[in-house]
Amino acid sequence: MRTAVYPGSFDPVTNGHLDIIERSAKLVDKLIVAVLNNKSKSPLFTVEERVRHLQIATQDFKNVEIMSFSGLLVDFASKVNSNIIIRGLRGVTDFSYEFQMALTNRSLNSDIETLFVSADTQYLFFSSSQVKEIAHFGGNIDNIVPPVVREEIKKKMKDI
Ligand code: ADP
Protein backbone atom coordinates (compact mmCIF):
# COMPACT_ATOMS: atom_id res chain seq x y z
CA MET A 1 0.00 0.00 0.00
CA ARG A 2 1.38 3.39 -0.99
CA THR A 3 1.11 5.91 1.84
CA ALA A 4 2.16 9.57 1.68
CA VAL A 5 2.51 12.12 4.45
CA TYR A 6 1.56 15.79 3.94
CA PRO A 7 3.02 17.69 6.89
CA GLY A 8 2.45 21.28 7.92
CA SER A 9 1.34 23.70 10.58
CA PHE A 10 -2.16 24.19 9.10
CA ASP A 11 -2.75 27.17 11.42
CA PRO A 12 -5.40 27.35 10.01
CA VAL A 13 -6.04 24.98 7.10
CA THR A 14 -6.80 26.96 3.94
CA ASN A 15 -8.44 26.07 0.63
CA GLY A 16 -4.91 25.98 -0.82
CA HIS A 17 -4.00 23.15 1.58
CA LEU A 18 -7.26 21.36 0.73
CA ASP A 19 -6.45 21.59 -2.99
CA ILE A 20 -3.05 19.96 -2.34
CA ILE A 21 -4.76 17.28 -0.21
CA GLU A 22 -7.31 16.50 -2.92
CA ARG A 23 -4.63 16.27 -5.64
CA SER A 24 -2.25 14.17 -3.54
CA ALA A 25 -4.94 11.78 -2.31
CA LYS A 26 -5.53 10.74 -5.93
CA LEU A 27 -1.90 9.66 -6.28
CA VAL A 28 -1.67 7.29 -3.31
CA ASP A 29 -3.67 4.65 -1.47
CA LYS A 30 -3.56 6.59 1.77
CA LEU A 31 -2.69 10.21 2.56
CA ILE A 32 -1.81 11.13 6.12
CA VAL A 33 -2.07 14.85 6.81
CA ALA A 34 0.37 15.39 9.66
CA VAL A 35 -0.16 18.44 11.85
CA LEU A 36 3.06 19.65 13.41
CA ASN A 37 2.90 20.03 17.16
CA ASN A 38 5.60 22.65 17.45
CA LYS A 39 5.99 23.99 20.95
CA SER A 40 8.36 26.76 19.89
CA LYS A 41 5.79 28.45 17.62
CA SER A 42 2.77 30.07 19.23
CA PRO A 43 -0.10 29.03 16.99
CA LEU A 44 -3.55 30.64 16.87
CA PHE A 45 -5.22 27.22 17.04
CA THR A 46 -4.11 24.33 19.27
CA VAL A 47 -2.96 21.17 17.57
CA GLU A 48 -6.23 19.46 18.61
CA GLU A 49 -8.24 22.27 17.00
CA ARG A 50 -6.18 22.11 13.81
CA VAL A 51 -6.63 18.32 13.62
CA ARG A 52 -10.40 18.72 14.07
CA HIS A 53 -10.64 21.44 11.39
CA LEU A 54 -8.81 19.16 8.96
CA GLN A 55 -10.98 16.16 9.88
CA ILE A 56 -14.14 18.14 9.16
CA ALA A 57 -12.79 19.75 5.99
CA THR A 58 -11.56 16.43 4.53
CA GLN A 59 -14.45 14.18 5.60
CA ASP A 60 -15.41 13.50 1.96
CA PHE A 61 -11.95 12.17 1.09
CA LYS A 62 -12.08 8.51 2.03
CA ASN A 63 -8.34 7.79 1.94
CA VAL A 64 -7.24 10.81 3.99
CA GLU A 65 -6.35 10.49 7.67
CA ILE A 66 -5.38 13.33 10.01
CA MET A 67 -2.71 12.85 12.65
CA SER A 68 -0.44 15.10 14.70
CA PHE A 69 3.27 14.66 15.21
CA SER A 70 6.25 16.17 16.95
CA GLY A 71 9.92 15.50 16.42
CA LEU A 72 11.53 14.65 13.11
CA LEU A 73 9.25 14.32 10.10
CA VAL A 74 11.29 11.43 8.65
CA ASP A 75 10.83 9.49 11.90
CA PHE A 76 7.09 10.08 11.77
CA ALA A 77 6.97 8.97 8.11
CA SER A 78 8.86 5.75 8.94
CA LYS A 79 6.55 5.09 11.87
CA VAL A 80 3.49 5.19 9.61
CA ASN A 81 5.25 3.14 6.89
CA SER A 82 5.43 5.97 4.39
CA ASN A 83 8.34 6.86 2.11
CA ILE A 84 6.67 9.84 0.44
CA ILE A 85 6.51 13.38 1.81
CA ILE A 86 4.18 15.79 -0.01
CA ARG A 87 4.82 19.52 0.10
CA GLY A 88 2.93 22.28 -1.66
CA LEU A 89 4.67 24.87 -3.80
CA ARG A 90 3.18 28.28 -4.35
CA GLY A 91 6.03 29.61 -6.47
CA VAL A 92 9.68 30.49 -6.42
CA THR A 93 9.46 32.03 -2.97
CA ASP A 94 8.62 28.62 -1.45
CA PHE A 95 11.19 26.83 -3.56
CA SER A 96 14.53 27.51 -1.85
CA TYR A 97 13.18 26.70 1.63
CA GLU A 98 11.32 23.60 0.45
CA PHE A 99 14.27 22.36 -1.60
CA GLN A 100 16.60 22.72 1.38
CA MET A 101 14.11 20.87 3.62
CA ALA A 102 13.77 18.07 1.07
CA LEU A 103 17.55 17.61 0.90
CA THR A 104 17.85 17.73 4.69
CA ASN A 105 15.17 15.07 5.06
CA ARG A 106 16.90 12.95 2.40
CA SER A 107 20.18 13.22 4.30
CA LEU A 108 18.34 11.97 7.40
CA ASN A 109 16.62 9.11 5.58
CA SER A 110 17.53 8.42 1.95
CA ASP A 111 14.56 6.05 1.47
CA ILE A 112 12.08 8.91 1.76
CA GLU A 113 11.31 11.10 -1.28
CA THR A 114 9.73 14.55 -1.20
CA LEU A 115 7.18 15.23 -3.92
CA PHE A 116 6.10 18.79 -4.70
CA VAL A 117 2.53 19.47 -5.72
CA SER A 118 1.30 22.85 -6.93
CA ALA A 119 -2.14 24.12 -6.07
CA ASP A 120 -4.52 25.58 -8.64
CA THR A 121 -3.57 29.16 -9.56
CA GLN A 122 -6.57 30.58 -7.65
CA TYR A 123 -4.95 29.35 -4.40
CA LEU A 124 -1.38 30.40 -5.05
CA PHE A 125 -1.54 33.82 -3.49
CA PHE A 126 -2.47 33.14 0.09
CA SER A 127 -1.08 31.59 3.22
CA SER A 128 -2.26 30.78 6.75
CA SER A 129 -0.48 33.92 7.98
CA GLN A 130 -2.42 36.10 5.57
CA VAL A 131 -5.69 34.45 6.63
CA LYS A 132 -4.94 35.34 10.26
CA GLU A 133 -4.01 38.90 9.37
CA ILE A 134 -7.11 39.47 7.24
CA ALA A 135 -9.36 37.92 9.93
CA HIS A 136 -7.71 40.00 12.63
CA PHE A 137 -8.69 43.19 10.82
CA GLY A 138 -12.22 41.94 10.08
CA GLY A 139 -11.64 41.24 6.39
CA ASN A 140 -13.52 38.65 4.38
CA ILE A 141 -11.87 35.21 4.31
CA ASP A 142 -14.92 33.29 3.07
CA ASN A 143 -13.31 32.20 -0.20
CA ILE A 144 -9.97 31.29 1.33
CA VAL A 145 -10.80 28.86 4.15
CA PRO A 146 -13.29 26.01 4.71
CA PRO A 147 -16.54 26.85 6.62
CA VAL A 148 -15.33 25.34 9.92
CA VAL A 149 -12.33 27.70 10.02
CA ARG A 150 -14.49 30.65 8.96
CA GLU A 151 -16.67 30.16 12.04
CA GLU A 152 -13.97 29.33 14.56
CA ILE A 153 -11.55 32.06 13.58
CA LYS A 154 -14.24 34.66 14.32
CA LYS A 155 -14.62 33.25 17.84
CA LYS A 156 -10.84 33.17 18.35
CA MET A 157 -10.45 36.76 17.26
CA LYS A 158 -13.04 37.84 19.85
CA ASP A 159 -11.10 36.01 22.58
CA ILE A 160 -7.73 37.66 21.89
P1 ADP B 1 4.68 24.89 7.31
O1 ADP B 1 4.80 25.64 8.60
O2 ADP B 1 5.20 23.48 7.38
O3 ADP B 1 5.16 25.61 6.08
P2 ADP B 1 2.00 25.38 6.32
O4 ADP B 1 0.72 24.92 6.92
O5 ADP B 1 2.22 26.84 6.18
O6 ADP B 1 3.11 24.65 7.18
O7 ADP B 1 2.15 24.73 4.88
C1 ADP B 1 2.15 23.35 4.66
C2 ADP B 1 2.48 23.06 3.20
O8 ADP B 1 1.45 23.54 2.36
C3 ADP B 1 3.77 23.73 2.70
O9 ADP B 1 4.40 22.83 1.79
C4 ADP B 1 3.28 24.96 1.99
O10 ADP B 1 4.18 25.37 0.97
C5 ADP B 1 1.98 24.44 1.40
N1 ADP B 1 0.99 25.51 1.17
C6 ADP B 1 0.54 26.42 2.04
N2 ADP B 1 -0.38 27.24 1.47
C7 ADP B 1 -0.51 26.82 0.18
C8 ADP B 1 -1.26 27.27 -0.96
N3 ADP B 1 -2.08 28.32 -0.87
N4 ADP B 1 -1.10 26.60 -2.11
C9 ADP B 1 -0.26 25.55 -2.19
N5 ADP B 1 0.50 25.09 -1.17
C10 ADP B 1 0.38 25.71 -0.01
mmCIF file of C-alpha atoms and ligand atoms in Angstrom:
data_model
loop_
_atom_site.group_PDB
_atom_site.id
_atom_site.type_symbol
_atom_site.label_atom_id
_atom_site.label_comp_id
_atom_site.label_asym_id
_atom_site.label_seq_id
_atom_site.Cartn_x
_atom_site.Cartn_y
_atom_site.Cartn_z
ATOM 1 C CA MET A 1 0.000 0.000 0.000
ATOM 2 C CA ARG A 2 1.383 3.395 -0.993
ATOM 3 C CA THR A 3 1.112 5.913 1.842
ATOM 4 C CA ALA A 4 2.161 9.571 1.681
ATOM 5 C CA VAL A 5 2.515 12.124 4.448
ATOM 6 C CA TYR A 6 1.563 15.786 3.937
ATOM 7 C CA PRO A 7 3.025 17.693 6.891
ATOM 8 C CA GLY A 8 2.448 21.279 7.916
ATOM 9 C CA SER A 9 1.338 23.704 10.576
ATOM 10 C CA PHE A 10 -2.156 24.190 9.101
ATOM 11 C CA ASP A 11 -2.748 27.166 11.419
ATOM 12 C CA PRO A 12 -5.395 27.351 10.013
ATOM 13 C CA VAL A 13 -6.041 24.979 7.104
ATOM 14 C CA THR A 14 -6.802 26.958 3.935
ATOM 15 C CA ASN A 15 -8.445 26.067 0.631
ATOM 16 C CA GLY A 16 -4.913 25.975 -0.821
ATOM 17 C CA HIS A 17 -3.995 23.149 1.584
ATOM 18 C CA LEU A 18 -7.256 21.364 0.725
ATOM 19 C CA ASP A 19 -6.451 21.587 -2.987
ATOM 20 C CA ILE A 20 -3.045 19.961 -2.339
ATOM 21 C CA ILE A 21 -4.757 17.280 -0.206
ATOM 22 C CA GLU A 22 -7.310 16.496 -2.925
ATOM 23 C CA ARG A 23 -4.634 16.270 -5.643
ATOM 24 C CA SER A 24 -2.247 14.171 -3.540
ATOM 25 C CA ALA A 25 -4.938 11.781 -2.306
ATOM 26 C CA LYS A 26 -5.530 10.740 -5.926
ATOM 27 C CA LEU A 27 -1.904 9.657 -6.281
ATOM 28 C CA VAL A 28 -1.674 7.293 -3.311
ATOM 29 C CA ASP A 29 -3.668 4.648 -1.467
ATOM 30 C CA LYS A 30 -3.563 6.586 1.773
ATOM 31 C CA LEU A 31 -2.685 10.210 2.557
ATOM 32 C CA ILE A 32 -1.813 11.132 6.120
ATOM 33 C CA VAL A 33 -2.073 14.847 6.808
ATOM 34 C CA ALA A 34 0.373 15.394 9.661
ATOM 35 C CA VAL A 35 -0.158 18.443 11.853
ATOM 36 C CA LEU A 36 3.061 19.649 13.406
ATOM 37 C CA ASN A 37 2.901 20.026 17.163
ATOM 38 C CA ASN A 38 5.600 22.647 17.447
ATOM 39 C CA LYS A 39 5.986 23.989 20.954
ATOM 40 C CA SER A 40 8.364 26.764 19.887
ATOM 41 C CA LYS A 41 5.789 28.450 17.618
ATOM 42 C CA SER A 42 2.769 30.072 19.229
ATOM 43 C CA PRO A 43 -0.104 29.032 16.991
ATOM 44 C CA LEU A 44 -3.548 30.643 16.871
ATOM 45 C CA PHE A 45 -5.223 27.217 17.040
ATOM 46 C CA THR A 46 -4.112 24.335 19.268
ATOM 47 C CA VAL A 47 -2.956 21.174 17.569
ATOM 48 C CA GLU A 48 -6.227 19.458 18.613
ATOM 49 C CA GLU A 49 -8.244 22.266 17.002
ATOM 50 C CA ARG A 50 -6.179 22.111 13.811
ATOM 51 C CA VAL A 51 -6.630 18.317 13.617
ATOM 52 C CA ARG A 52 -10.401 18.724 14.074
ATOM 53 C CA HIS A 53 -10.636 21.439 11.389
ATOM 54 C CA LEU A 54 -8.809 19.161 8.963
ATOM 55 C CA GLN A 55 -10.981 16.161 9.875
ATOM 56 C CA ILE A 56 -14.143 18.143 9.162
ATOM 57 C CA ALA A 57 -12.791 19.747 5.989
ATOM 58 C CA THR A 58 -11.558 16.425 4.527
ATOM 59 C CA GLN A 59 -14.450 14.184 5.595
ATOM 60 C CA ASP A 60 -15.414 13.504 1.960
ATOM 61 C CA PHE A 61 -11.953 12.174 1.092
ATOM 62 C CA LYS A 62 -12.082 8.513 2.031
ATOM 63 C CA ASN A 63 -8.339 7.791 1.943
ATOM 64 C CA VAL A 64 -7.243 10.808 3.989
ATOM 65 C CA GLU A 65 -6.352 10.495 7.665
ATOM 66 C CA ILE A 66 -5.380 13.328 10.006
ATOM 67 C CA MET A 67 -2.708 12.852 12.652
ATOM 68 C CA SER A 68 -0.437 15.096 14.699
ATOM 69 C CA PHE A 69 3.274 14.664 15.213
ATOM 70 C CA SER A 70 6.249 16.171 16.951
ATOM 71 C CA GLY A 71 9.922 15.500 16.418
ATOM 72 C CA LEU A 72 11.534 14.648 13.109
ATOM 73 C CA LEU A 73 9.252 14.320 10.099
ATOM 74 C CA VAL A 74 11.293 11.429 8.646
ATOM 75 C CA ASP A 75 10.832 9.495 11.904
ATOM 76 C CA PHE A 76 7.088 10.082 11.773
ATOM 77 C CA ALA A 77 6.969 8.967 8.110
ATOM 78 C CA SER A 78 8.856 5.745 8.938
ATOM 79 C CA LYS A 79 6.554 5.093 11.875
ATOM 80 C CA VAL A 80 3.486 5.193 9.610
ATOM 81 C CA ASN A 81 5.245 3.137 6.891
ATOM 82 C CA SER A 82 5.426 5.967 4.389
ATOM 83 C CA ASN A 83 8.337 6.856 2.111
ATOM 84 C CA ILE A 84 6.668 9.839 0.436
ATOM 85 C CA ILE A 85 6.510 13.382 1.806
ATOM 86 C CA ILE A 86 4.185 15.785 -0.007
ATOM 87 C CA ARG A 87 4.823 19.523 0.096
ATOM 88 C CA GLY A 88 2.931 22.278 -1.662
ATOM 89 C CA LEU A 89 4.674 24.871 -3.796
ATOM 90 C CA ARG A 90 3.182 28.282 -4.350
ATOM 91 C CA GLY A 91 6.031 29.606 -6.471
ATOM 92 C CA VAL A 92 9.685 30.486 -6.419
ATOM 93 C CA THR A 93 9.464 32.032 -2.971
ATOM 94 C CA ASP A 94 8.619 28.624 -1.451
ATOM 95 C CA PHE A 95 11.188 26.830 -3.561
ATOM 96 C CA SER A 96 14.528 27.509 -1.855
ATOM 97 C CA TYR A 97 13.182 26.699 1.630
ATOM 98 C CA GLU A 98 11.322 23.599 0.455
ATOM 99 C CA PHE A 99 14.275 22.358 -1.604
ATOM 100 C CA GLN A 100 16.595 22.718 1.383
ATOM 101 C CA MET A 101 14.107 20.875 3.621
ATOM 102 C CA ALA A 102 13.769 18.067 1.075
ATOM 103 C CA LEU A 103 17.550 17.614 0.903
ATOM 104 C CA THR A 104 17.855 17.728 4.691
ATOM 105 C CA ASN A 105 15.173 15.073 5.056
ATOM 106 C CA ARG A 106 16.905 12.950 2.402
ATOM 107 C CA SER A 107 20.180 13.221 4.298
ATOM 108 C CA LEU A 108 18.343 11.973 7.402
ATOM 109 C CA ASN A 109 16.618 9.110 5.578
ATOM 110 C CA SER A 110 17.530 8.422 1.947
ATOM 111 C CA ASP A 111 14.563 6.054 1.465
ATOM 112 C CA ILE A 112 12.082 8.912 1.757
ATOM 113 C CA GLU A 113 11.310 11.096 -1.280
ATOM 114 C CA THR A 114 9.734 14.545 -1.202
ATOM 115 C CA LEU A 115 7.176 15.234 -3.920
ATOM 116 C CA PHE A 116 6.102 18.786 -4.699
ATOM 117 C CA VAL A 117 2.528 19.475 -5.721
ATOM 118 C CA SER A 118 1.296 22.851 -6.928
ATOM 119 C CA ALA A 119 -2.139 24.118 -6.070
ATOM 120 C CA ASP A 120 -4.519 25.581 -8.638
ATOM 121 C CA THR A 121 -3.574 29.160 -9.564
ATOM 122 C CA GLN A 122 -6.566 30.583 -7.650
ATOM 123 C CA TYR A 123 -4.946 29.351 -4.401
ATOM 124 C CA LEU A 124 -1.381 30.404 -5.055
ATOM 125 C CA PHE A 125 -1.540 33.823 -3.493
ATOM 126 C CA PHE A 126 -2.468 33.137 0.091
ATOM 127 C CA SER A 127 -1.081 31.586 3.216
ATOM 128 C CA SER A 128 -2.264 30.776 6.747
ATOM 129 C CA SER A 129 -0.482 33.920 7.985
ATOM 130 C CA GLN A 130 -2.417 36.100 5.566
ATOM 131 C CA VAL A 131 -5.686 34.448 6.631
ATOM 132 C CA LYS A 132 -4.938 35.342 10.261
ATOM 133 C CA GLU A 133 -4.006 38.895 9.374
ATOM 134 C CA ILE A 134 -7.113 39.470 7.236
ATOM 135 C CA ALA A 135 -9.360 37.918 9.925
ATOM 136 C CA HIS A 136 -7.709 40.001 12.629
ATOM 137 C CA PHE A 137 -8.694 43.190 10.817
ATOM 138 C CA GLY A 138 -12.216 41.938 10.084
ATOM 139 C CA GLY A 139 -11.636 41.243 6.392
ATOM 140 C CA ASN A 140 -13.520 38.647 4.382
ATOM 141 C CA ILE A 141 -11.870 35.214 4.313
ATOM 142 C CA ASP A 142 -14.922 33.290 3.071
ATOM 143 C CA ASN A 143 -13.309 32.199 -0.201
ATOM 144 C CA ILE A 144 -9.974 31.290 1.332
ATOM 145 C CA VAL A 145 -10.803 28.856 4.151
ATOM 146 C CA PRO A 146 -13.289 26.013 4.713
ATOM 147 C CA PRO A 147 -16.536 26.849 6.619
ATOM 148 C CA VAL A 148 -15.329 25.335 9.925
ATOM 149 C CA VAL A 149 -12.329 27.698 10.024
ATOM 150 C CA ARG A 150 -14.486 30.652 8.958
ATOM 151 C CA GLU A 151 -16.668 30.157 12.040
ATOM 152 C CA GLU A 152 -13.974 29.326 14.560
ATOM 153 C CA ILE A 153 -11.548 32.063 13.584
ATOM 154 C CA LYS A 154 -14.235 34.656 14.319
ATOM 155 C CA LYS A 155 -14.617 33.250 17.843
ATOM 156 C CA LYS A 156 -10.842 33.169 18.349
ATOM 157 C CA MET A 157 -10.455 36.761 17.256
ATOM 158 C CA LYS A 158 -13.042 37.836 19.853
ATOM 159 C CA ASP A 159 -11.101 36.011 22.580
ATOM 160 C CA ILE A 160 -7.727 37.658 21.894
HETATM 161 P P1 ADP B 1 4.675 24.895 7.306
HETATM 162 O O1 ADP B 1 4.802 25.641 8.597
HETATM 163 O O2 ADP B 1 5.201 23.478 7.377
HETATM 164 O O3 ADP B 1 5.157 25.613 6.082
HETATM 165 P P2 ADP B 1 2.001 25.381 6.321
HETATM 166 O O4 ADP B 1 0.722 24.924 6.920
HETATM 167 O O5 ADP B 1 2.224 26.836 6.182
HETATM 168 O O6 ADP B 1 3.110 24.650 7.176
HETATM 169 O O7 ADP B 1 2.154 24.727 4.877
HETATM 170 C C1 ADP B 1 2.154 23.346 4.660
HETATM 171 C C2 ADP B 1 2.482 23.058 3.201
HETATM 172 O O8 ADP B 1 1.449 23.545 2.361
HETATM 173 C C3 ADP B 1 3.767 23.725 2.699
HETATM 174 O O9 ADP B 1 4.398 22.825 1.790
HETATM 175 C C4 ADP B 1 3.281 24.959 1.990
HETATM 176 O O10 ADP B 1 4.181 25.365 0.971
HETATM 177 C C5 ADP B 1 1.976 24.440 1.403
HETATM 178 N N1 ADP B 1 0.994 25.513 1.168
HETATM 179 C C6 ADP B 1 0.538 26.425 2.042
HETATM 180 N N2 ADP B 1 -0.382 27.236 1.467
HETATM 181 C C7 ADP B 1 -0.506 26.815 0.176
HETATM 182 C C8 ADP B 1 -1.258 27.267 -0.956
HETATM 183 N N3 ADP B 1 -2.078 28.318 -0.869
HETATM 184 N N4 ADP B 1 -1.105 26.600 -2.105
HETATM 185 C C9 ADP B 1 -0.259 25.547 -2.190
HETATM 186 N N5 ADP B 1 0.497 25.087 -1.172
HETATM 187 C C10 ADP B 1 0.378 25.708 -0.012
#
